[in-house]
PDB file of C-alpha atoms (C1' of nucleotides) in Angstrom:
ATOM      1  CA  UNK A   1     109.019  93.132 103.286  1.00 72.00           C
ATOM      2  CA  UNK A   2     107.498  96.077 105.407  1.00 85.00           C
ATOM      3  CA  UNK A   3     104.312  95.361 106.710  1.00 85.00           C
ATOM      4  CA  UNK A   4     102.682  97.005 109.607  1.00 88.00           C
ATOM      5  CA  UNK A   5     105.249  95.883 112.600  1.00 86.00           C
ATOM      6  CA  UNK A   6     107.892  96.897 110.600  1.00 86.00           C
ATOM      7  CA  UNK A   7     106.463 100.236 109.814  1.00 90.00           C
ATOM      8  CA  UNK A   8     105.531 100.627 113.595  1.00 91.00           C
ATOM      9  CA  UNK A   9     108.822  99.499 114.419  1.00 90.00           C
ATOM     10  CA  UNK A  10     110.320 102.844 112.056  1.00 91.00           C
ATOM     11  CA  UNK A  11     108.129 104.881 113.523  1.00 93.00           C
ATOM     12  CA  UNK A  12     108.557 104.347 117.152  1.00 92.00           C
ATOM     13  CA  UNK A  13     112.529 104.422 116.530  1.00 91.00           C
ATOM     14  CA  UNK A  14     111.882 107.460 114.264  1.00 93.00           C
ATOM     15  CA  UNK A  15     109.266 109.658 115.893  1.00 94.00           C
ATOM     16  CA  UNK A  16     110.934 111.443 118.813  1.00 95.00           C
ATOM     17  CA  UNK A  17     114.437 111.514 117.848  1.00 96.00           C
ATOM     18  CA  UNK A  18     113.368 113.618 114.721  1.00 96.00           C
ATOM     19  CA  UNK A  19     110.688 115.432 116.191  1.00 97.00           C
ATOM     20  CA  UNK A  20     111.486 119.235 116.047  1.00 97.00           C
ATOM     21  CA  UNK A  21     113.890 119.004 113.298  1.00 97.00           C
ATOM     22  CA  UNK A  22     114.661 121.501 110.866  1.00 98.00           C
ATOM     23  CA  UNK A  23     115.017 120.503 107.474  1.00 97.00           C
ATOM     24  CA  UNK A  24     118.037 122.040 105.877  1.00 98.00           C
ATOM     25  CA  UNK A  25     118.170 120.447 102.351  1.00 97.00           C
ATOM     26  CA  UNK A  26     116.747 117.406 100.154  1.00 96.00           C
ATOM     27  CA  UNK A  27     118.416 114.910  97.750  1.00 95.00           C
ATOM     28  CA  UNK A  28     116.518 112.883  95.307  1.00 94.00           C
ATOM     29  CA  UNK A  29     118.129 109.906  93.931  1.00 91.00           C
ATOM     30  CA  UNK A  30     116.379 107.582  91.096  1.00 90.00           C
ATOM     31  CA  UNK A  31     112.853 107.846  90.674  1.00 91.00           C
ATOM     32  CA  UNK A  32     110.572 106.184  93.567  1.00 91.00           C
ATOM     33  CA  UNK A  33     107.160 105.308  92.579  1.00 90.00           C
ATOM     34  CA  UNK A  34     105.533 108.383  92.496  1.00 92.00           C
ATOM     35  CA  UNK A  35     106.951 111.942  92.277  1.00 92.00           C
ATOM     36  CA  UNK A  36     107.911 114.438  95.106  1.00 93.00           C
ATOM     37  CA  UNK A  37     105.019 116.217  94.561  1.00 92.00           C
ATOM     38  CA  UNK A  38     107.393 119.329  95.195  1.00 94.00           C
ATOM     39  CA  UNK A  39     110.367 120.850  94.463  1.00 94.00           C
ATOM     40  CA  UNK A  40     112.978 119.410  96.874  1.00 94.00           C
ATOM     41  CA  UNK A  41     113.577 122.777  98.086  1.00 95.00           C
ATOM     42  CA  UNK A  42     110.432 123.632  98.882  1.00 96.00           C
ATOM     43  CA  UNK A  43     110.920 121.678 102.062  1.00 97.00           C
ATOM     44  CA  UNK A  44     113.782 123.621 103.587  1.00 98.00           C
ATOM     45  CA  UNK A  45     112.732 125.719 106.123  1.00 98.00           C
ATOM     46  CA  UNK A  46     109.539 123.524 107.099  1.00 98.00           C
ATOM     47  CA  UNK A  47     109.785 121.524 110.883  1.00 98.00           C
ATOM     48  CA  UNK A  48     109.404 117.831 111.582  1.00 97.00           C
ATOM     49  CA  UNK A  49     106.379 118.096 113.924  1.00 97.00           C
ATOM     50  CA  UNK A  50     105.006 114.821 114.436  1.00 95.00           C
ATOM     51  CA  UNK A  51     105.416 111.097 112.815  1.00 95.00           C
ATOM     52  CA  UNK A  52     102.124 108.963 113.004  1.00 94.00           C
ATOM     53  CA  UNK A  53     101.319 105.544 110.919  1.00 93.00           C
ATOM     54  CA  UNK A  54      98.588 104.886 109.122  1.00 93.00           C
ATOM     55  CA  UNK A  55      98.020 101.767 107.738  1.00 91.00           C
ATOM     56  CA  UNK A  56     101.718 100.772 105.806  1.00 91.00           C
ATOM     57  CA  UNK A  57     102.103 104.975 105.184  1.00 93.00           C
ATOM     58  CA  UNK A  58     104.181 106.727 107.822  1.00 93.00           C
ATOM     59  CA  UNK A  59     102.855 110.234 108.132  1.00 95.00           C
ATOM     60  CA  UNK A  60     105.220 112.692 108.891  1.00 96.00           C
ATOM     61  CA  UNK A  61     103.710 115.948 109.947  1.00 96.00           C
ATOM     62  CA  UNK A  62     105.411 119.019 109.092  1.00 97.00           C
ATOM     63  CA  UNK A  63     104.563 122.765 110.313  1.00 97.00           C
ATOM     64  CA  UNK A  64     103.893 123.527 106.591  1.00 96.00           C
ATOM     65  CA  UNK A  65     102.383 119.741 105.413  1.00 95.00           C
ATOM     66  CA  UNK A  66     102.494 116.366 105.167  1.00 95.00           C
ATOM     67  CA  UNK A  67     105.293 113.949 104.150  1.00 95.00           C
ATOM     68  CA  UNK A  68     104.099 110.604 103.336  1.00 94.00           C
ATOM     69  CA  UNK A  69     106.606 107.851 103.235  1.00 94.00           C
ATOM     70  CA  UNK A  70     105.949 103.896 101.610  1.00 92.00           C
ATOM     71  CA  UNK A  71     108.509 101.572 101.962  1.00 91.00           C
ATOM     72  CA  UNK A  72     107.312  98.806  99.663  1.00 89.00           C
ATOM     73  CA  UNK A  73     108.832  95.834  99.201  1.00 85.00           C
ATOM     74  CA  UNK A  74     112.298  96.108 100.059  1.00 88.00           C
ATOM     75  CA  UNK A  75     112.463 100.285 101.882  1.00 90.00           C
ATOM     76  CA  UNK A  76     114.203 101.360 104.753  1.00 90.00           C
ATOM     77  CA  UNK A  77     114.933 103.994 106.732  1.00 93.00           C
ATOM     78  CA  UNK A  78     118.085 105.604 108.904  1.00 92.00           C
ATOM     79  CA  UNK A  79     117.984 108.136 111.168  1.00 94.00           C
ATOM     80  CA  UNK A  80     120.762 109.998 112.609  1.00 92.00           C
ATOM     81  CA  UNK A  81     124.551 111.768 112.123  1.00 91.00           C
ATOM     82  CA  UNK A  82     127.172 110.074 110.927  1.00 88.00           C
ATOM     83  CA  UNK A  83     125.967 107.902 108.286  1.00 88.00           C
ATOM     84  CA  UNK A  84     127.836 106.508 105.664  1.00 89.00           C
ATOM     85  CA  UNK A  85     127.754 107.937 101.973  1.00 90.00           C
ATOM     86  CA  UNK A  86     124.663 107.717 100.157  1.00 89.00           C
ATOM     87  CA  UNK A  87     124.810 104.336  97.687  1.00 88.00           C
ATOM     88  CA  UNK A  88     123.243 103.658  94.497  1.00 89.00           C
ATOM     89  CA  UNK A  89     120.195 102.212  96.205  1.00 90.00           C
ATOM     90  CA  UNK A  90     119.411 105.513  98.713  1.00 93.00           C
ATOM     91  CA  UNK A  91     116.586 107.097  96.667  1.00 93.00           C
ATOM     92  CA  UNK A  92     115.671 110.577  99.292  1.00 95.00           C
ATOM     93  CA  UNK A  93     117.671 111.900 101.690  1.00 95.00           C
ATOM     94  CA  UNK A  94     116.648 114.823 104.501  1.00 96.00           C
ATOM     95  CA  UNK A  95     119.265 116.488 106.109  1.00 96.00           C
ATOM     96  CA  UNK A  96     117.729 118.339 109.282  1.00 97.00           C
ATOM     97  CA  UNK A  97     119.008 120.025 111.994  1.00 97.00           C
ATOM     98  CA  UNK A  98     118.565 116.518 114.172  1.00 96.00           C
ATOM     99  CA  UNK A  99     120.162 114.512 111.912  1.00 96.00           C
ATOM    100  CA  UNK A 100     119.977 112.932 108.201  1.00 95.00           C
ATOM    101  CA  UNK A 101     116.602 111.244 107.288  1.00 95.00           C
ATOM    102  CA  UNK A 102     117.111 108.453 103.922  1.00 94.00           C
ATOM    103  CA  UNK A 103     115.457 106.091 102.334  1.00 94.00           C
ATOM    104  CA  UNK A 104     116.882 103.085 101.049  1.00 92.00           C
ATOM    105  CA  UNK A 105     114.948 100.781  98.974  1.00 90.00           C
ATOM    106  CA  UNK A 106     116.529  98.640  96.152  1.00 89.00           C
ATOM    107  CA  UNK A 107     113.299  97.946  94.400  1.00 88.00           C
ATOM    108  CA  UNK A 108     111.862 101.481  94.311  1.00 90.00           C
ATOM    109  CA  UNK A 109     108.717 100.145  95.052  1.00 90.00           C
ATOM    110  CA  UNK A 110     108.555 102.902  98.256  1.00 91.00           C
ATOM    111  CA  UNK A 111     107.587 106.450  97.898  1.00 93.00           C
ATOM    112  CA  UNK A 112     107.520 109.871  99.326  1.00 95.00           C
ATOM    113  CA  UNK A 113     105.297 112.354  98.593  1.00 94.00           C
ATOM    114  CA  UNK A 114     104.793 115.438  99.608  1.00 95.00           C
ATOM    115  CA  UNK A 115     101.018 117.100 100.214  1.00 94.00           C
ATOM    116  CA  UNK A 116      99.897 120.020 102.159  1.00 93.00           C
ATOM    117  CA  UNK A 117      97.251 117.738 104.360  1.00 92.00           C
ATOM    118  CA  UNK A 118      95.169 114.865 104.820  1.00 91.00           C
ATOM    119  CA  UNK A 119      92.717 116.263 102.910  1.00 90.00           C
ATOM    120  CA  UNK A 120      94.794 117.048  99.851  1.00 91.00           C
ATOM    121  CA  UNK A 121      93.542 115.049  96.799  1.00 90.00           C
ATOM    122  CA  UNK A 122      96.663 112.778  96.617  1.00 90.00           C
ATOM    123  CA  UNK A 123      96.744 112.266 100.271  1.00 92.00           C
ATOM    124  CA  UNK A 124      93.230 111.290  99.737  1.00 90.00           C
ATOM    125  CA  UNK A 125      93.652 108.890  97.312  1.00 89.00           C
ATOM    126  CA  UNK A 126      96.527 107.126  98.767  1.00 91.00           C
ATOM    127  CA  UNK A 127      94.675 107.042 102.765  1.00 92.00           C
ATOM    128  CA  UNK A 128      91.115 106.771 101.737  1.00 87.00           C
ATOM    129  CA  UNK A 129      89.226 103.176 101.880  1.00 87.00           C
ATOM    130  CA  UNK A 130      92.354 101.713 104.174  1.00 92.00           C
ATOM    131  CA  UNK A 131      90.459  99.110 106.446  1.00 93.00           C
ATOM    132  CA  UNK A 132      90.450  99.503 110.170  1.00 94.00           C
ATOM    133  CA  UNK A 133      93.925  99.486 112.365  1.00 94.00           C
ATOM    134  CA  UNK A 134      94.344  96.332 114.061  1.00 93.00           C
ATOM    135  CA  UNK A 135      96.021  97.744 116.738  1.00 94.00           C
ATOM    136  CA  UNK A 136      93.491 100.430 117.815  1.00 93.00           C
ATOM    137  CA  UNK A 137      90.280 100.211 119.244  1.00 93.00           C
ATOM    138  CA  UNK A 138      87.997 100.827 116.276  1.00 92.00           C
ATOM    139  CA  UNK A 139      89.453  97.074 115.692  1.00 94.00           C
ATOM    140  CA  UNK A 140      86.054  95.532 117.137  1.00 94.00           C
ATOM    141  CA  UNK A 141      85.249  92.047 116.842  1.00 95.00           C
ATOM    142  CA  UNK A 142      81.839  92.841 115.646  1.00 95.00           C
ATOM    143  CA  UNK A 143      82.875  95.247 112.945  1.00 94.00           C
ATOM    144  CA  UNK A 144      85.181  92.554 111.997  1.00 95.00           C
ATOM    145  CA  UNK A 145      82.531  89.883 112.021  1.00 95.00           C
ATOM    146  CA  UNK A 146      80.805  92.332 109.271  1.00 93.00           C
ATOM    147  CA  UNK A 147      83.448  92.669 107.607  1.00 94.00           C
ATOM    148  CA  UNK A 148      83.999  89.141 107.073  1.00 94.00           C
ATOM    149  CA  UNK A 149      80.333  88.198 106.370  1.00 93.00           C
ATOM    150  CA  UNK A 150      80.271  90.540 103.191  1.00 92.00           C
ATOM    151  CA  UNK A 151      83.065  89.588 101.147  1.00 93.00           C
ATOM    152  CA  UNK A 152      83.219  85.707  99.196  1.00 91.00           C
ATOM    153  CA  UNK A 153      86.542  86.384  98.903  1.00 91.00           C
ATOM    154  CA  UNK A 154      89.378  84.128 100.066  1.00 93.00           C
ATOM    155  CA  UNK A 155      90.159  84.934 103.623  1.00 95.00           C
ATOM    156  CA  UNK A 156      93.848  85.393 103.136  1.00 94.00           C
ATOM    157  CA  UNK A 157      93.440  87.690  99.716  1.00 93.00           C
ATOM    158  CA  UNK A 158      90.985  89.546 101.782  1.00 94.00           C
ATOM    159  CA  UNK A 159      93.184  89.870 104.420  1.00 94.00           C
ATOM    160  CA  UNK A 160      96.236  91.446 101.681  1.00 92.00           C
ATOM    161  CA  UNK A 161      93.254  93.572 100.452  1.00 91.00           C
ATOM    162  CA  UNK A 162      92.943  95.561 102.994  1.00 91.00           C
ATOM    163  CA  UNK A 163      89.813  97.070 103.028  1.00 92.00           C
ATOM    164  CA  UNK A 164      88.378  95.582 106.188  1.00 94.00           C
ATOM    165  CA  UNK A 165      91.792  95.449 107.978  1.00 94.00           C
ATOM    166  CA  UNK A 166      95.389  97.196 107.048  1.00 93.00           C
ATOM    167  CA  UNK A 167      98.815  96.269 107.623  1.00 88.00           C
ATOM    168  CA  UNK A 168      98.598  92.470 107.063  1.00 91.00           C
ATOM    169  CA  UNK A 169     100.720  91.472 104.334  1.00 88.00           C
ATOM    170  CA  UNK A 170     101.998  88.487 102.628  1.00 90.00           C
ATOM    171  CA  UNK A 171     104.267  86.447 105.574  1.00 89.00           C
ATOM    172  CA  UNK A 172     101.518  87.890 108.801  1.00 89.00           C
ATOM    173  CA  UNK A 173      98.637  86.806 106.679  1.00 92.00           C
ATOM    174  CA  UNK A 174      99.807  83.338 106.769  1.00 93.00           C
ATOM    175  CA  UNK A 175     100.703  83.528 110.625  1.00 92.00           C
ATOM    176  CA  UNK A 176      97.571  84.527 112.001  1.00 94.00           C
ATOM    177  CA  UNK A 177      95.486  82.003 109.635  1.00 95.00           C
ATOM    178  CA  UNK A 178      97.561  79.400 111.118  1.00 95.00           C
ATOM    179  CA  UNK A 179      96.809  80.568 114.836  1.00 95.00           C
ATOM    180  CA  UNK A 180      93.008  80.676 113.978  1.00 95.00           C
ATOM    181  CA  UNK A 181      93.436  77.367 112.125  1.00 96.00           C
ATOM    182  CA  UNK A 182      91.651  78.784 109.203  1.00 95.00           C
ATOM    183  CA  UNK A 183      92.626  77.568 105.564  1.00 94.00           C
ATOM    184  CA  UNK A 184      93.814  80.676 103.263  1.00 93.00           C
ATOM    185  CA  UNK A 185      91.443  79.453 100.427  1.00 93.00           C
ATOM    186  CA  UNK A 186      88.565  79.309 103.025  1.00 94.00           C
ATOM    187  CA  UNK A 187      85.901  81.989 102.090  1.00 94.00           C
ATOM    188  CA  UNK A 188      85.719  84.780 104.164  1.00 94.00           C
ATOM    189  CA  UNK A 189      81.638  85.023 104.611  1.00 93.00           C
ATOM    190  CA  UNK A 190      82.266  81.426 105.740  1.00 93.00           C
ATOM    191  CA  UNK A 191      83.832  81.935 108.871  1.00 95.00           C
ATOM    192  CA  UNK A 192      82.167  81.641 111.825  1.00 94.00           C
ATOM    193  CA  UNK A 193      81.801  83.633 115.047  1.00 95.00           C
ATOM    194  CA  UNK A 194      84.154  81.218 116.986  1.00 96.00           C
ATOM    195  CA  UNK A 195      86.811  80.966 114.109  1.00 95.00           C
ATOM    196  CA  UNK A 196      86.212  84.763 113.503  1.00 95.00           C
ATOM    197  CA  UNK A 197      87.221  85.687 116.831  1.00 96.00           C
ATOM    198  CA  UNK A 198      90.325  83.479 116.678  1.00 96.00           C
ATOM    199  CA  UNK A 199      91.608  85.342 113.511  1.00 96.00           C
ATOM    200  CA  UNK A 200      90.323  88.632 115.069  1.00 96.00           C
ATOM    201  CA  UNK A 201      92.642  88.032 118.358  1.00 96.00           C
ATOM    202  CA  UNK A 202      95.301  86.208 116.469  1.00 95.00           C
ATOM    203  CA  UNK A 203      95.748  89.539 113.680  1.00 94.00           C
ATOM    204  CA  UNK A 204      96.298  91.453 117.270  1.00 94.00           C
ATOM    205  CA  UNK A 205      98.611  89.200 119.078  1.00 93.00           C
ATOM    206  CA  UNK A 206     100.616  88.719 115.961  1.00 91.00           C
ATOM    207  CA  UNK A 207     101.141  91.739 114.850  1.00 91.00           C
ATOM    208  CA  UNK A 208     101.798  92.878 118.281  1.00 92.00           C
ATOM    209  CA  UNK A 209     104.552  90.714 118.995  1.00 90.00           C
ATOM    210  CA  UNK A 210     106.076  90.942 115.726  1.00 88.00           C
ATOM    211  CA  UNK A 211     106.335  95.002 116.491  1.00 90.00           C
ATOM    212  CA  UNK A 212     108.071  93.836 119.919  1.00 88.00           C
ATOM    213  CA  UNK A 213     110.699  91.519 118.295  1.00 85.00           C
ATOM    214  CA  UNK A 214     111.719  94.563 116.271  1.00 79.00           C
ATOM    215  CA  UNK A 215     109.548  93.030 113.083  1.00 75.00           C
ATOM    216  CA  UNK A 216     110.817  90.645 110.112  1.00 70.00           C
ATOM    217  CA  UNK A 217     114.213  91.032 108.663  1.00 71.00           C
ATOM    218  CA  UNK A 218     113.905  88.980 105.431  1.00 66.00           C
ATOM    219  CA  UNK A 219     116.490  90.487 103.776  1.00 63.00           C
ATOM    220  CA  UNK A 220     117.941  93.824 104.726  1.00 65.00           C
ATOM    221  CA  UNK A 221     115.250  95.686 106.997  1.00 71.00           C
ATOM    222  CA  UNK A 222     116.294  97.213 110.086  1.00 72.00           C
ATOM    223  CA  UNK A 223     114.635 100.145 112.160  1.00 72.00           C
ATOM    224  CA  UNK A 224     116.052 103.759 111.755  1.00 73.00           C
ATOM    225  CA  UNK A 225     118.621 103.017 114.275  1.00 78.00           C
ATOM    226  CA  UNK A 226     120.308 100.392 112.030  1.00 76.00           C
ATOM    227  CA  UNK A 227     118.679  97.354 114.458  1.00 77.00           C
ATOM    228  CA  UNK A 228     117.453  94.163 112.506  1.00 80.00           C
ATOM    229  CA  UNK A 229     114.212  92.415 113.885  1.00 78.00           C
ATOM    230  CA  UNK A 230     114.114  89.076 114.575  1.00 77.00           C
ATOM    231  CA  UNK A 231     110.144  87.933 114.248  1.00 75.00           C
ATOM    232  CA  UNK A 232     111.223  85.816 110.684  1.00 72.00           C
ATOM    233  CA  UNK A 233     113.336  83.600 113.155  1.00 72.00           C
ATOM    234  CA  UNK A 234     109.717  82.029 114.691  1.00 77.00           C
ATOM    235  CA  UNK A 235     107.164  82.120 112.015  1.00 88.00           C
ATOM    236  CA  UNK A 236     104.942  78.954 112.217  1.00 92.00           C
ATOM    237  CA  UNK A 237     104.472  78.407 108.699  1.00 92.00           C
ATOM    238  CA  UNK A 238     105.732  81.394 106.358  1.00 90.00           C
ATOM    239  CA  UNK A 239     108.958  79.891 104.421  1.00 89.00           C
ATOM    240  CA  UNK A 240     108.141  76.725 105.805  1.00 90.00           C
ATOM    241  CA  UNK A 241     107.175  74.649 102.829  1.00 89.00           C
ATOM    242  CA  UNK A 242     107.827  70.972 103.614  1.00 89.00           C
ATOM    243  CA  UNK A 243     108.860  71.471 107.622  1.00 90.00           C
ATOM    244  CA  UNK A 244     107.148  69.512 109.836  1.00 92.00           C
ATOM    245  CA  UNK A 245     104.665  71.430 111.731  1.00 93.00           C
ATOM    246  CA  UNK A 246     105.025  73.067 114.945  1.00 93.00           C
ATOM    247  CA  UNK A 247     102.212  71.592 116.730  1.00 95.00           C
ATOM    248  CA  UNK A 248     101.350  68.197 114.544  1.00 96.00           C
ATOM    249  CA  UNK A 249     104.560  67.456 112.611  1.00 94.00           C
ATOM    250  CA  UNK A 250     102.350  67.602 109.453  1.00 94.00           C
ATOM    251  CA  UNK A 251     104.483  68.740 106.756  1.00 92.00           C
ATOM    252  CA  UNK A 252     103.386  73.070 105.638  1.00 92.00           C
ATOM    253  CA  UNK A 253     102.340  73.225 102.307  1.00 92.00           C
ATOM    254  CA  UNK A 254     102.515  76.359  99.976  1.00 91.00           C
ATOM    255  CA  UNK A 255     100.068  77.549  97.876  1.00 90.00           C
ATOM    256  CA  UNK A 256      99.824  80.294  95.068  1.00 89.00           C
ATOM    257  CA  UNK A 257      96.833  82.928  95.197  1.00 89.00           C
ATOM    258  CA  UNK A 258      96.670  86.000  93.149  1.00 85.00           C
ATOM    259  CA  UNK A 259     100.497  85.106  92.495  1.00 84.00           C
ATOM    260  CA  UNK A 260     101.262  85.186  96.021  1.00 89.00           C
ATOM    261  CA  UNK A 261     102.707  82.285  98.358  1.00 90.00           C
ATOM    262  CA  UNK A 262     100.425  80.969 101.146  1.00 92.00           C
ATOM    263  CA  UNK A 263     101.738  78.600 103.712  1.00 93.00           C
ATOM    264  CA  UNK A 264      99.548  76.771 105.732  1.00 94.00           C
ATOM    265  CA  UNK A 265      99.143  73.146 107.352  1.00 94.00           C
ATOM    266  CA  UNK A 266      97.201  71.088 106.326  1.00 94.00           C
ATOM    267  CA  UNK A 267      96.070  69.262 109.349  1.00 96.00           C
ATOM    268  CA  UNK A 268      95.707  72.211 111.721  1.00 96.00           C
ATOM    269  CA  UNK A 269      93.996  74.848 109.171  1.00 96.00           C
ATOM    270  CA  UNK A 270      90.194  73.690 108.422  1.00 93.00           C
ATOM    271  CA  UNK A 271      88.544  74.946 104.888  1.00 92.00           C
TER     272      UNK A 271
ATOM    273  C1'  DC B   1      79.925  97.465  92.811  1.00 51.58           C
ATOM    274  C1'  DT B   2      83.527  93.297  93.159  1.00 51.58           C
ATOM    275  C1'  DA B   3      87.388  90.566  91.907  1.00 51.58           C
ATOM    276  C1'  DA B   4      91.056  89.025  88.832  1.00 51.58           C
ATOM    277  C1'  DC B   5      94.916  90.506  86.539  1.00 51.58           C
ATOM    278  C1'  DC B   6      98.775  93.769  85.343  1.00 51.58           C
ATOM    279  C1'  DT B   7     102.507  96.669  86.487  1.00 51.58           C
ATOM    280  C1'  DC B   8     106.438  98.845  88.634  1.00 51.58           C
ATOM    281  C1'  DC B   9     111.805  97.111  90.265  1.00 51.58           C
ATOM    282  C1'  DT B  10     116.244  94.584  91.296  1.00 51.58           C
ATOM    283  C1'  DG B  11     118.662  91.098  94.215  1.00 51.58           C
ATOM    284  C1'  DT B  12     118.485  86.291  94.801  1.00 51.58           C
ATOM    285  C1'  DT B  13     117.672  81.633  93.523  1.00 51.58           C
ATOM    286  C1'  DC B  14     116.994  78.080  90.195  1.00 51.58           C
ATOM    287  C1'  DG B  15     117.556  75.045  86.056  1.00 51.58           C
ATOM    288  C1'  DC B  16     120.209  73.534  82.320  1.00 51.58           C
TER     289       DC B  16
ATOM    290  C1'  DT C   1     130.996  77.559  86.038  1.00 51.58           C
ATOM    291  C1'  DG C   2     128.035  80.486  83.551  1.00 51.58           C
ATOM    292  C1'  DC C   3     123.865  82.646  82.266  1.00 51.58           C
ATOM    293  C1'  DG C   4     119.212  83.501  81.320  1.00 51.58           C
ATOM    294  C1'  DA C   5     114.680  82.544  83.516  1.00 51.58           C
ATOM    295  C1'  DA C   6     111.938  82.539  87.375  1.00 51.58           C
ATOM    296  C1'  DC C   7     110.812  84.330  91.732  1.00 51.58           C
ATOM    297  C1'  DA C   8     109.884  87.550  95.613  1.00 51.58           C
ATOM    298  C1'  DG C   9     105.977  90.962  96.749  1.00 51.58           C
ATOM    299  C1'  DG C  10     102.942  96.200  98.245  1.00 51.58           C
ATOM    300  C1'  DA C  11      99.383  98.064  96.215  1.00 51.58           C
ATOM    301  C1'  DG C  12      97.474 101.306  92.808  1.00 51.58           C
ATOM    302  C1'  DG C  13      95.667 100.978  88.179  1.00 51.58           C
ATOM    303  C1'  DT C  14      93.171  98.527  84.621  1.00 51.58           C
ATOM    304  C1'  DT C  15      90.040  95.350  82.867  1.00 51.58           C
ATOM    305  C1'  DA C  16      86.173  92.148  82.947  1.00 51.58           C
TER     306       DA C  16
END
DNA sequence: CTAACCTCCTGTTCGC
DNA sequence: TGCGAACAGGAGGTTA
């Protein structure tokens, strides 16, 4: 399941190896889940001039507009010459003049959609009220602290939310509310400043070292160069339901919220 | 305004 | 062994 590491990790295998291509012609498989938002062809011709993230979107800048790609639940990209034929499940493909850019995503839950900028209406829709990026300095503790103190939510569907903070998703949300020993049920406006800081530095340190192990390959991710991650290998309590803890041997339990699984322990995560 | 629920999709896992 | 049911989940849209 892309979440924000495993976006990063596309982009940062992505960005400079198709930076400066030319794109020389589009194929659209089955639908994704929302149109184009152009005729394939009106792509051709247009430059590959930058690849930034924001939030789960990668934003590929192009020296006409802006391609923004999803990958969902189960998307992936590939990068490069020489790839095998497209299969049943590879839903947009980009040839360029630097290689062939497609999308593979079983569950079509991914998208790319074309807009002419940021401030188009549909780019608008899709970028506007994401939270803050937990990687980047406008991550501050204190705006966090806010963040946390206005919402009665539960901390970990707050977390999915994504209005205060992006990029969190189901199997990270579980990981840093284990390393800031924070129930998932626990409300958020009910975390303190010590416990707040915990999460705050535990959303960075996870999410930072699950973009260095090449993010979670649950089932078939892998970067654009074909390379699976390997963060799913050490998770401390997502997919964990009935191991003995890391730390206290107290067995992880799994919980459902908002039809979502949340793994936690018992002993080491207060309400 | 917030928050709970619904929906899209298909490969995998589960129960009988 | 077979087969239908349940499950997995990102996140926008809808409803309360």
């Amino acid at each position: 399941m892309p979440e924000l590491p495993e976006v990063e990790v596309t982009r940062l295998s992505l960005a400079e190896p198709i930076r400066g291509a030319r794109i020389e012609a589009v194929a659209l498989g089955k639908p994704l889940r929302w149109p184009l938002g152009c005729a394939p062809q009106d792509l051709v011709g247009q430059e590959v001039v930058g690849l930034r993230r924001r939030g789960k979107y990668l934003l590929a800048d192009t020296s006409v507009g802006l391609l923004l790609v999803h990958l969902g639940m189960s998307g992936s990209l590939r990068f490069g010459g020489g790839l095998p034929p497209a299969g049943v499940h590879d839903h947009f493909e980009m040839l360029t003049t630097r290689g062939t850019l497609r999308l593979h995503d079983p569950r079509r839950f991914g998208a790319v959609v074309y807009v002419h900028g940021e401030q188009d209406p549909v780019a608008m829709k899709l970028l506007d009220g994401l939270g803050m990026e937990p990687l980047s300095d406008e991550f501050s503790l204190t705006a966090f602290q806010t963040g946390l103190k206005k919402s009665r939510m539960p901390i970990k569907q707050l977390l999915l939310a994504g209005r205060l903070v992006v990029g969190v998703g189901n199997i990270y949300a579980s990981e840093v509310l284990f390393m800031a020993g924070i129930r998932p049920t626990t409300s958020a406006a009910r975390i303190g400043p010590v416990r707040a800081q915990k999460l705050h530095a535990a959303i960075r340190t996870v999410l930072a070292r699950a973009v260095s192990m090449g993010g979670s390959t649950l089932r078939d991710f892998s970067s654009a160069e074909g390379v699976a991650g390997h963060f799913q290998n050490q998770t401390s309590v997502y997919g964990r339901d009935g191991a003995p803890c890391h730390v206290c041997g107290t067995p992880i339990k799994v919980l459902r919220q908002g039809q979502r699984s949340s793994y936690f322990c018992p002993a080491c995560q207060r309400p």
